XYZ file of C-alpha atoms in Angstrom:
656
model
C 6.886 48.777 103.361
C 8.831 45.729 104.319
C 8.592 43.240 101.434
C 8.828 40.318 103.860
C 5.610 41.430 105.514
C 2.757 39.383 104.139
C -0.615 40.847 103.307
C -2.796 39.444 106.021
C -6.416 40.194 106.746
C -6.888 42.468 109.770
C -7.607 40.547 112.993
C -10.568 41.183 115.267
C -8.291 42.545 117.994
C -7.434 45.467 115.737
C -11.019 46.693 115.861
C -11.420 46.490 119.662
C -10.070 50.021 120.401
C -12.447 51.518 117.853
C -15.365 49.580 119.339
C -14.590 50.760 122.863
C -14.344 54.393 121.759
C -17.640 54.179 119.883
C -19.465 52.659 122.894
C -18.057 55.258 125.258
C -19.065 58.137 123.007
C -22.533 56.683 122.651
C -22.952 56.385 126.391
C -21.551 59.858 126.934
C -23.668 61.760 124.448
C -26.786 59.694 123.907
C -27.650 58.415 127.387
C -29.124 60.229 130.348
C -29.440 59.191 133.990
C -33.058 58.455 133.481
C -32.406 56.145 130.587
C -30.111 53.878 132.534
C -33.140 52.142 134.111
C -36.202 50.850 132.354
C -38.673 53.606 133.180
C -41.776 55.147 131.684
C -42.562 58.816 131.288
C -45.649 59.971 133.256
C -47.211 63.423 133.677
C -47.888 65.300 136.912
C -51.529 64.110 137.105
C -50.518 60.466 136.971
C -47.820 61.125 139.547
C -50.504 62.453 141.940
C -52.626 59.390 141.243
C -49.588 57.198 142.038
C -48.995 59.057 145.324
C -52.657 58.707 146.312
C -52.857 54.990 145.357
C -51.980 51.999 147.492
C -48.892 51.242 145.425
C -45.662 51.391 147.369
C -42.896 53.640 146.070
C -39.608 51.846 146.694
C -37.272 54.751 145.939
C -37.551 58.277 144.640
C -35.072 60.872 143.415
C -35.904 64.568 143.179
C -33.589 66.757 141.065
C -34.286 70.447 141.493
C -33.193 72.591 138.571
C -33.748 76.287 137.962
C -37.139 75.979 136.283
C -37.964 72.271 136.364
C -38.183 69.509 138.956
C -37.282 66.016 137.792
C -38.854 63.182 139.777
C -37.789 59.593 139.095
C -38.046 56.387 141.016
C -39.349 52.845 141.249
C -42.749 51.674 142.552
C -44.150 48.202 143.180
C -46.950 47.003 140.942
C -47.726 43.812 142.781
C -44.471 41.880 142.735
C -43.114 43.761 139.717
C -40.857 46.798 139.897
C -41.789 49.628 137.562
C -39.702 52.717 136.977
C -41.154 56.148 136.413
C -40.010 59.678 135.698
C -41.767 63.020 135.284
C -41.042 66.708 134.859
C -42.817 69.324 137.013
C -42.648 73.128 136.697
C -40.757 74.520 139.694
C -42.526 76.592 142.362
C -41.882 76.727 146.097
C -45.346 75.361 146.835
C -44.840 72.536 144.373
C -41.547 71.509 145.938
C -42.875 71.511 149.495
C -46.066 69.676 148.553
C -44.171 67.062 146.525
C -41.689 66.357 149.301
C -44.492 65.923 151.878
C -46.277 63.373 149.717
C -43.083 61.470 148.971
C -42.048 61.323 152.628
C -45.273 59.552 153.518
C -45.248 57.264 150.484
C -41.636 56.475 149.496
C -39.208 54.305 151.419
C -36.089 56.171 150.186
C -35.946 59.799 149.071
C -32.932 61.574 147.507
C -32.984 65.288 146.788
C -30.324 66.560 144.332
C -29.454 70.079 143.243
C -28.958 69.896 139.489
C -26.872 73.075 139.449
C -24.373 71.750 142.040
C -22.572 69.293 139.650
C -19.046 67.958 140.227
C -16.288 70.049 138.645
C -14.310 66.919 137.686
C -17.320 65.495 135.874
C -17.665 68.717 133.923
C -14.022 68.675 132.973
C -14.183 65.042 131.881
C -17.299 65.518 129.825
C -15.718 68.472 128.018
C -12.096 67.304 127.596
C -12.397 63.534 127.151
C -14.417 63.712 123.896
C -11.818 66.015 122.357
C -8.986 63.678 123.352
C -10.849 60.631 122.079
C -11.572 62.254 118.743
C -7.894 63.285 118.436
C -6.617 59.780 119.189
C -9.152 58.254 116.826
C -8.093 60.618 114.036
C -4.398 59.794 114.488
C -5.088 56.038 114.383
C -7.194 56.356 111.229
C -4.542 58.467 109.475
C -1.820 55.927 110.341
C -3.932 53.058 109.022
C -4.629 54.902 105.788
C -0.938 55.707 105.354
C 0.002 52.061 105.919
C -2.561 50.799 103.422
C -1.512 53.294 100.734
C 2.201 52.498 101.019
C 3.246 55.908 102.353
C 5.007 54.236 105.254
C 7.721 53.273 102.824
C 9.499 56.445 103.848
C 10.046 54.904 107.290
C 11.280 51.604 105.755
C 13.509 53.275 103.166
C 16.736 51.702 104.365
C 15.383 48.192 104.832
C 16.300 45.332 102.563
C 14.120 44.619 99.542
C 15.087 40.953 99.468
C 12.114 38.606 99.218
C 12.291 35.581 101.487
C 10.894 32.216 100.416
C 10.733 29.419 102.952
C 9.503 26.497 100.850
C 10.940 26.646 97.357
C 9.291 23.985 95.197
C 11.722 24.102 92.253
C 13.976 21.056 92.018
C 16.821 19.900 89.772
C 14.304 17.809 87.818
C 12.752 21.088 86.653
C 16.093 22.273 85.244
C 17.414 20.587 82.106
C 20.241 21.128 79.665
C 22.909 22.025 82.246
C 24.111 18.778 83.817
C 27.663 20.002 84.442
C 26.385 23.151 86.137
C 24.160 21.077 88.414
C 27.145 18.973 89.421
C 29.029 22.126 90.434
C 26.090 23.273 92.539
C 25.540 19.878 94.189
C 28.280 20.433 96.779
C 26.665 23.736 97.768
C 23.505 21.792 98.561
C 25.468 19.295 100.624
C 27.182 22.108 102.518
C 23.885 23.811 103.309
C 22.495 20.525 104.600
C 25.549 19.285 106.551
C 28.072 22.111 107.109
C 29.856 20.183 109.885
C 31.034 17.578 107.387
C 33.121 20.184 105.576
C 34.309 21.858 108.782
C 35.667 18.555 110.085
C 38.103 18.345 107.152
C 38.979 22.030 107.220
C 37.284 22.676 103.891
C 35.898 26.108 103.211
C 32.914 26.184 100.928
C 32.846 29.016 98.372
C 31.239 32.098 99.880
C 29.976 33.286 96.554
C 29.176 31.703 93.217
C 28.859 33.819 90.089
C 26.754 32.341 87.294
C 27.604 33.774 83.894
C 25.691 33.098 80.728
C 23.562 34.420 77.918
C 20.052 35.653 78.717
C 17.516 32.868 79.046
C 19.934 30.048 79.827
C 18.324 29.328 83.217
C 20.588 31.007 85.770
C 17.764 32.155 88.033
C 15.968 28.816 87.744
C 19.148 26.955 88.654
C 19.647 29.100 91.772
C 16.079 28.426 92.864
C 16.586 24.712 92.327
C 19.625 24.787 94.633
C 17.553 26.401 97.384
C 14.754 23.909 96.780
C 17.054 20.894 96.937
C 18.782 22.177 100.079
C 15.423 23.116 101.681
C 16.788 26.345 103.155
C 15.427 29.914 103.152
C 15.934 31.670 99.835
C 16.486 35.439 99.726
C 16.136 36.823 96.205
C 16.805 40.397 95.114
C 17.779 42.285 91.982
C 20.905 44.383 91.792
C 18.858 47.441 90.906
C 16.925 47.188 94.211
C 19.998 48.403 96.104
C 20.681 51.593 94.191
C 18.574 54.642 95.091
C 18.808 58.385 94.567
C 20.104 59.063 98.078
C 23.687 58.138 98.919
C 24.003 55.512 101.641
C 20.603 53.878 101.208
C 21.966 50.966 99.169
C 24.688 50.247 101.720
C 22.091 50.247 104.492
C 19.973 47.783 102.539
C 22.966 45.485 102.055
C 23.615 45.505 105.814
C 19.986 44.780 106.567
C 19.870 41.947 104.026
C 22.885 40.162 105.464
C 21.576 40.753 108.989
C 18.326 38.981 108.113
C 20.215 36.243 106.293
C 22.499 35.537 109.252
C 19.431 35.245 111.479
C 18.068 32.573 109.094
C 21.368 30.743 108.476
C 21.982 28.378 106.814
C 20.361 30.139 103.877
C 20.981 31.371 100.369
C 21.059 34.883 98.914
C 20.476 35.230 95.188
C 21.350 38.564 93.534
C 20.057 38.744 89.975
C 21.696 41.108 87.468
C 24.518 41.945 89.874
C 26.179 44.103 87.219
C 23.658 46.839 88.148
C 25.449 47.314 91.494
C 28.812 45.589 90.968
C 30.234 47.621 88.102
C 33.800 48.848 88.129
C 34.400 51.722 90.507
C 35.708 55.005 89.164
C 34.706 54.186 85.596
C 32.866 56.574 83.358
C 33.210 60.182 82.341
C 33.417 62.612 85.268
C 34.109 60.000 87.945
C 31.997 57.232 89.381
C 28.596 56.893 90.946
C 28.771 57.521 94.705
C 25.647 55.593 95.652
C 26.558 52.562 93.549
C 30.145 52.541 94.769
C 29.168 52.782 98.435
C 26.703 49.933 97.932
C 29.406 47.850 96.262
C 31.862 48.622 99.070
C 29.358 47.438 101.663
C 28.696 44.283 99.662
C 32.435 43.553 99.518
C 32.747 44.006 103.282
C 29.745 41.808 104.062
C 30.984 38.983 101.864
C 34.569 38.965 103.116
C 35.211 41.593 105.755
C 36.085 41.659 109.421
C 33.025 39.702 110.548
C 32.403 36.035 109.799
C 29.632 35.264 107.366
C 29.257 31.511 107.937
C 26.124 29.732 106.858
C 25.206 32.241 104.130
C 25.928 31.375 100.507
C 25.655 34.175 97.950
C 24.790 33.273 94.354
C 24.753 36.001 91.722
C 23.861 35.992 88.046
C 24.909 38.242 85.196
C 25.389 38.168 81.445
C 28.045 40.925 81.559
C 30.947 39.662 83.681
C 33.364 41.979 81.870
C 31.964 45.089 83.592
C 32.203 43.743 87.160
C 34.674 45.191 89.645
C 37.831 43.039 90.064
C 37.503 43.149 93.870
C 34.164 41.398 93.574
C 35.648 38.479 91.661
C 38.624 37.723 93.888
C 38.760 34.555 96.054
C 36.902 35.003 99.302
C 34.007 36.771 97.674
C 32.891 35.151 94.461
C 35.272 32.212 94.611
C 33.737 30.270 91.773
C 32.425 31.229 88.357
C 30.044 28.867 86.586
C 29.329 29.483 82.918
C 25.792 28.490 81.985
C 26.137 27.972 78.242
C 23.522 27.563 75.571
C 22.269 23.961 75.515
C 23.552 21.449 72.992
C 21.397 18.950 71.097
C 20.801 16.646 74.076
C 20.257 19.600 76.359
C 17.649 21.123 74.043
C 15.820 17.818 73.859
C 15.794 17.536 77.651
C 14.541 21.119 77.986
C 11.752 20.461 75.510
C 10.694 17.389 77.497
C 10.486 19.478 80.672
C 8.360 22.184 79.056
C 6.188 19.625 77.219
C 4.949 18.053 80.456
C 1.774 20.110 80.621
C 1.139 20.285 76.867
C -0.783 17.903 74.622
C 1.484 16.970 71.729
C 0.344 14.981 68.724
C 1.802 11.535 68.128
C 3.950 12.613 65.209
C 5.830 15.282 67.151
C 9.470 14.258 67.608
C 11.232 16.357 70.229
C 14.669 15.175 69.066
C 13.954 16.417 65.535
C 12.695 19.671 66.999
C 15.921 20.005 68.986
C 17.942 19.533 65.791
C 16.047 22.369 64.133
C 16.720 24.847 66.940
C 20.500 25.253 67.327
C 21.501 28.290 69.338
C 18.165 28.447 71.164
C 18.247 29.051 74.901
C 15.955 27.408 77.417
C 13.714 30.470 77.421
C 13.526 30.377 73.610
C 12.508 26.714 73.628
C 9.860 27.343 76.255
C 8.592 30.211 74.140
C 8.438 27.978 71.055
C 6.181 25.429 72.764
C 4.072 28.182 74.296
C 3.596 29.895 70.929
C 2.693 26.517 69.405
C 0.078 25.980 72.119
C -1.376 29.456 71.514
C -1.582 28.785 67.752
C -3.298 25.455 68.449
C -5.934 27.169 70.572
C -6.366 29.841 67.891
C -7.052 27.129 65.302
C -9.477 25.304 67.663
C -7.439 22.105 67.675
C -7.001 19.682 70.557
C -3.332 18.711 70.072
C -0.159 20.560 69.149
C 0.959 19.384 65.715
C 4.136 19.856 63.683
C 2.537 22.662 61.684
C 2.021 24.776 64.804
C 5.533 24.037 66.069
C 7.047 24.956 62.709
C 5.174 28.255 62.689
C 6.179 28.872 66.307
C 9.883 28.485 65.433
C 9.496 31.035 62.655
C 7.710 33.406 65.018
C 10.442 33.189 67.655
C 13.224 33.693 65.120
C 11.757 36.296 62.763
C 8.380 37.367 64.146
C 4.857 36.689 62.865
C 4.227 36.325 59.148
C 3.085 39.543 57.476
C 0.596 38.025 55.075
C -1.008 41.387 54.410
C 2.201 42.639 52.781
C 1.882 41.717 49.107
C 4.615 41.521 46.457
C 4.435 42.565 42.864
C 5.500 39.912 40.388
C 9.025 41.270 39.893
C 9.724 41.625 43.633
C 8.354 38.170 44.365
C 10.577 36.674 41.675
C 13.589 38.617 42.978
C 13.072 37.388 46.535
C 12.536 33.809 45.336
C 15.785 33.766 43.350
C 17.619 35.442 46.246
C 16.530 32.789 48.746
C 17.082 29.992 46.223
C 20.639 31.268 45.801
C 21.271 30.785 49.514
C 19.830 27.279 49.323
C 21.878 26.208 46.287
C 25.157 27.492 47.720
C 24.488 25.785 51.045
C 23.669 22.473 49.352
C 26.860 22.483 47.257
C 29.329 23.352 50.016
C 30.950 20.512 51.890
C 31.209 22.447 55.161
C 28.138 24.570 54.559
C 25.048 24.508 56.717
C 22.034 22.313 55.955
C 18.996 24.110 54.579
C 15.968 23.094 56.636
C 13.433 25.518 55.254
C 13.178 28.280 52.651
C 10.360 30.805 52.559
C 9.549 34.054 50.787
C 6.787 35.027 53.231
C 7.757 38.363 54.838
C 8.570 38.222 58.558
C 9.801 41.196 60.528
C 11.996 43.350 58.302
C 12.977 40.438 56.030
C 11.267 39.628 52.772
C 12.138 35.940 53.256
C 14.684 33.777 54.987
C 16.486 30.440 55.048
C 16.360 28.266 58.144
C 19.800 26.634 58.148
C 21.407 24.387 60.731
C 25.010 23.196 61.010
C 25.787 19.681 59.909
C 27.376 19.013 63.281
C 27.370 21.134 66.401
C 30.963 22.032 67.174
C 32.789 24.032 69.772
C 35.433 25.266 67.304
C 35.216 26.321 63.667
C 37.967 25.937 61.094
C 38.924 28.549 58.540
C 37.386 26.446 55.757
C 34.069 26.327 57.642
C 34.074 30.080 58.146
C 34.808 30.631 54.454
C 31.878 28.382 53.537
C 29.620 30.252 55.952
C 30.475 33.586 54.362
C 29.979 32.041 50.907
C 26.475 30.934 51.976
C 25.680 34.498 53.000
C 26.838 35.726 49.581
C 24.548 33.316 47.710
C 21.570 35.666 47.614
C 23.521 38.644 46.260
C 25.231 36.417 43.653
C 21.863 35.083 42.409
C 20.556 38.625 41.958
C 23.629 39.603 39.919
C 23.444 36.546 37.652
C 19.700 36.373 36.940
C 18.692 40.040 37.149
C 21.947 41.847 36.342
C 21.094 44.079 39.312
C 21.253 44.088 43.096
C 18.754 44.975 45.826
C 18.725 45.981 49.477
C 17.606 42.486 50.497
C 21.193 41.378 51.088
C 21.928 43.992 53.783
C 21.573 41.536 56.655
C 23.695 38.936 54.814
C 26.440 41.479 54.187
C 26.428 42.533 57.825
C 26.869 38.966 59.083
C 29.514 38.149 56.477
C 31.503 41.289 57.292
C 31.416 40.528 61.011
C 32.769 37.021 60.472
C 35.473 38.221 58.071
C 36.572 40.961 60.455
C 36.789 38.501 63.341
C 38.862 36.172 61.175
C 41.402 38.940 60.593
C 41.480 40.812 63.916
C 40.642 38.108 66.471
C 41.306 34.637 65.053
C 44.470 35.421 63.065
C 43.158 33.705 59.903
C 44.697 36.030 57.324
C 48.032 37.022 55.843
C 48.559 39.437 58.757
C 49.370 36.441 60.910
C 48.240 35.266 64.361
C 48.007 38.722 65.899
C 44.989 40.032 67.761
C 44.175 43.560 66.694
C 40.866 43.806 68.552
C 41.121 43.607 72.355
C 37.349 43.431 72.766
C 37.454 45.782 75.748
C 35.755 49.148 75.661
C 34.731 51.777 78.130
C 32.223 50.271 80.516
C 29.723 53.107 80.730
C 30.346 54.877 77.420
C 29.889 52.006 74.980
C 32.361 49.570 73.513
C 33.396 51.614 70.487
C 33.401 55.104 71.991
C 36.793 56.345 73.142
C 38.291 52.857 72.758
C 42.099 52.682 72.537
C 43.636 52.171 69.136
C 45.088 48.651 68.901
C 46.692 49.111 65.517
C 48.413 51.828 63.529
C 46.793 53.481 60.551
C 48.871 51.313 58.182
C 47.777 48.095 59.900
C 44.166 49.317 59.932
C 44.389 49.734 56.159
C 45.807 46.211 55.826
C 42.972 44.863 58.005
C 40.417 46.442 55.716
C 42.242 44.996 52.720
C 42.223 41.465 54.172
C 38.537 41.694 55.066
C 37.784 42.797 51.511
C 39.847 39.881 50.121
C 37.864 37.348 52.162
C 34.500 38.804 51.136
C 35.506 39.043 47.457
C 36.811 35.457 47.426
C 33.613 34.076 48.995
C 31.481 36.176 46.661
C 33.279 34.829 43.584
C 32.896 31.263 44.926
C 29.160 31.801 45.326
C 28.919 33.057 41.734
C 30.776 29.935 40.474
C 28.467 27.592 42.390
C 25.316 29.314 41.128
C 26.492 29.374 37.497
C 27.271 25.668 37.724
C 23.813 24.900 39.155
C 21.589 27.332 37.284
C 18.904 24.798 36.402
C 18.565 23.606 39.982
C 18.280 27.163 41.249
C 15.553 27.950 38.696
C 13.610 24.862 39.812
C 13.765 25.925 43.471
C 12.899 29.545 42.650
C 9.850 28.529 40.555
C 8.701 26.222 43.359
C 9.052 29.076 45.844
C 7.002 31.374 43.637
C 4.293 28.719 43.481
C 4.359 27.445 47.064
C 6.095 30.302 49.001
C 7.594 27.839 51.525
C 9.737 24.760 50.951
C 11.126 22.247 53.424
C 14.382 20.327 53.098
C 12.517 17.218 51.911
C 10.635 19.176 49.271
C 13.873 20.771 48.014
C 15.451 17.328 47.604
C 12.372 16.040 45.787
C 12.462 19.026 43.425
C 16.124 18.441 42.605
C 15.391 14.704 42.079
C 12.475 15.585 39.748
C 9.938 14.060 42.120
C 8.148 17.406 42.411
C 7.467 19.909 39.655
C 5.487 23.099 39.093
C 2.450 22.578 36.865
C 0.227 25.588 36.067
C 1.665 27.510 38.995
C 1.071 24.659 41.473
C 3.710 22.405 43.000
C 2.717 18.785 42.321
C 4.223 15.340 42.182
C 5.960 14.661 38.908
C 4.062 12.337 36.566
C 5.663 9.082 35.393
C 6.583 9.294 31.721
C 5.031 6.819 29.300
C 8.338 6.040 27.553
C 9.680 4.149 30.566
C 8.359 0.703 29.475
C 10.122 1.093 26.093
C 13.356 1.844 27.914
C 12.964 -1.351 29.937
C 12.605 -3.360 26.707
C 15.787 -1.812 25.368
C 17.593 -2.761 28.575
C 16.495 -6.393 28.137
C 17.697 -6.435 24.544
C 21.011 -5.039 25.647
C 21.345 -7.808 28.206
C 20.662 -10.450 25.539
C 23.256 -9.046 23.201
C 25.842 -8.762 25.901
C 25.377 -12.364 27.004
C 26.924 -13.785 23.851
C 30.262 -11.991 24.161
C 30.498 -13.251 27.724
C 30.386 -16.824 26.485
C 33.008 -16.162 23.850
C 35.300 -14.612 26.395
C 34.960 -17.645 28.596
C 35.932 -19.858 25.727
C 38.892 -17.733 24.912
C 40.013 -17.902 28.473
C 39.700 -21.646 28.482
């Protein structure tokens, strides 16, 4: 079925043919000539009484059949006309006698032979019902097929693009991408006043490709452009073009642009264009004929022999590396806009947009929440507030508080807490010291990340985790910062080695992240003794995976040296983590004991523990008590001041 066709309720005119057929069949099969007038059935005796009475018979009709005579007519009962009909057994004497009486009594007499019927009437009464039933059956079958969606076979080559006339999304609903909105503003102006650009000979970009990580708001931004320009908005996914049969996708592309040109100026938005715009001829055994023909038709429609004025194509993808080069050349997708992850101000603006319809408590600071969520996309932030609202409803509260938001962040990052999973005492202590090791190393590194939260509550596949944020959000990272990051990852493993003289599988995720960073430092960033040479091109086979059948960028000797350099970086950072933990053993023990008692610690609580403002008493984390010896110390300080005042006077005299 055509997706642009709206589901409307059937109109009354659609039922008129059925009503006419039903009435005709009823008249044909359930009515007789005698029932067309209001008449009463009388027997032969009453008919004789009527013929012998003074009542005047206005008209009479005698139908002579093989065995029966039908007499019908109208007589006057005063000023009222009354119809009558009767059946009489047929005999020659009966017919003659009846006709004599009627001739003297009735004004009009009609004698009809029932057996001498019209041949055309017989044909109509026998053929017309069959035709009517056939037509009625065909109409009902077509209606049932249309309602069940089977007519899609007839609309197979039509476009699946959904058309929206009045898009209500505006730029005010999109936050965290101010530069991207500035790039799209001229598209809005072109769609509103195309003559202004034509007067100066300017050609607006025919296509705009939005590239970015999932959840950064590419689709929302495209809708906002259509809403601001107030033009028709055709939206479709790249997978809607590709079908099993070759040529169907190309036909859909033609139909889509045909509909768009009829509605120009308008906008076409193709989401996940990499599903149809992948490189041609790639893959094992050749390419995909249906996809390639669809891509060829898309290339022709965007910049072919015919003019495509008034139609702006916007596409979105998070895999621009797999797109065909012909799709990215000027004249097709002239402009690429990278929709990046939001920075601190962007995250705060996004949170304000999504907090419009939510009841937040007074103590909730969106700026502080934005600082705690680096690397979150717009979709992640929306999910955080939504999860917080769901938790608030679950706890039967009226406002979203910091506790629900904090739990929501943990849920988005690591999943829900698995409180049913219990530790034994040794495992709980091991996890506590592991996480405390991360915290201590991070606190003692100048370029290390800030520890915002430490917990040993299991979430997902992790027994615990550290919520760390960078001290400052930067575009570039120095070698020293990367070394400190790897050292932070090694803190948990180092704590296990020092305090338990053993290691566990809990550091597998840390080792994976540290190895990835170290390998990038050697092969991509040139931060090793191998020099500024890139040994990893980052390009793999499009359809077979990035690592399968990838070309070798280094010889076997250089590959060995790469492994050696990666091992040097990891070993150096590991030894640094061991030094930091050995130098701060007491602080790590304090944090670990607090974690065993409280299971979760915030950055403020960690600082209070290290400053001896919090301590563990009988397995409970409490405020530290003020010692009674403090007043004695104050007395000693006063006595020291008195003794030191005399030498000051003597020195003044000596100076004089």
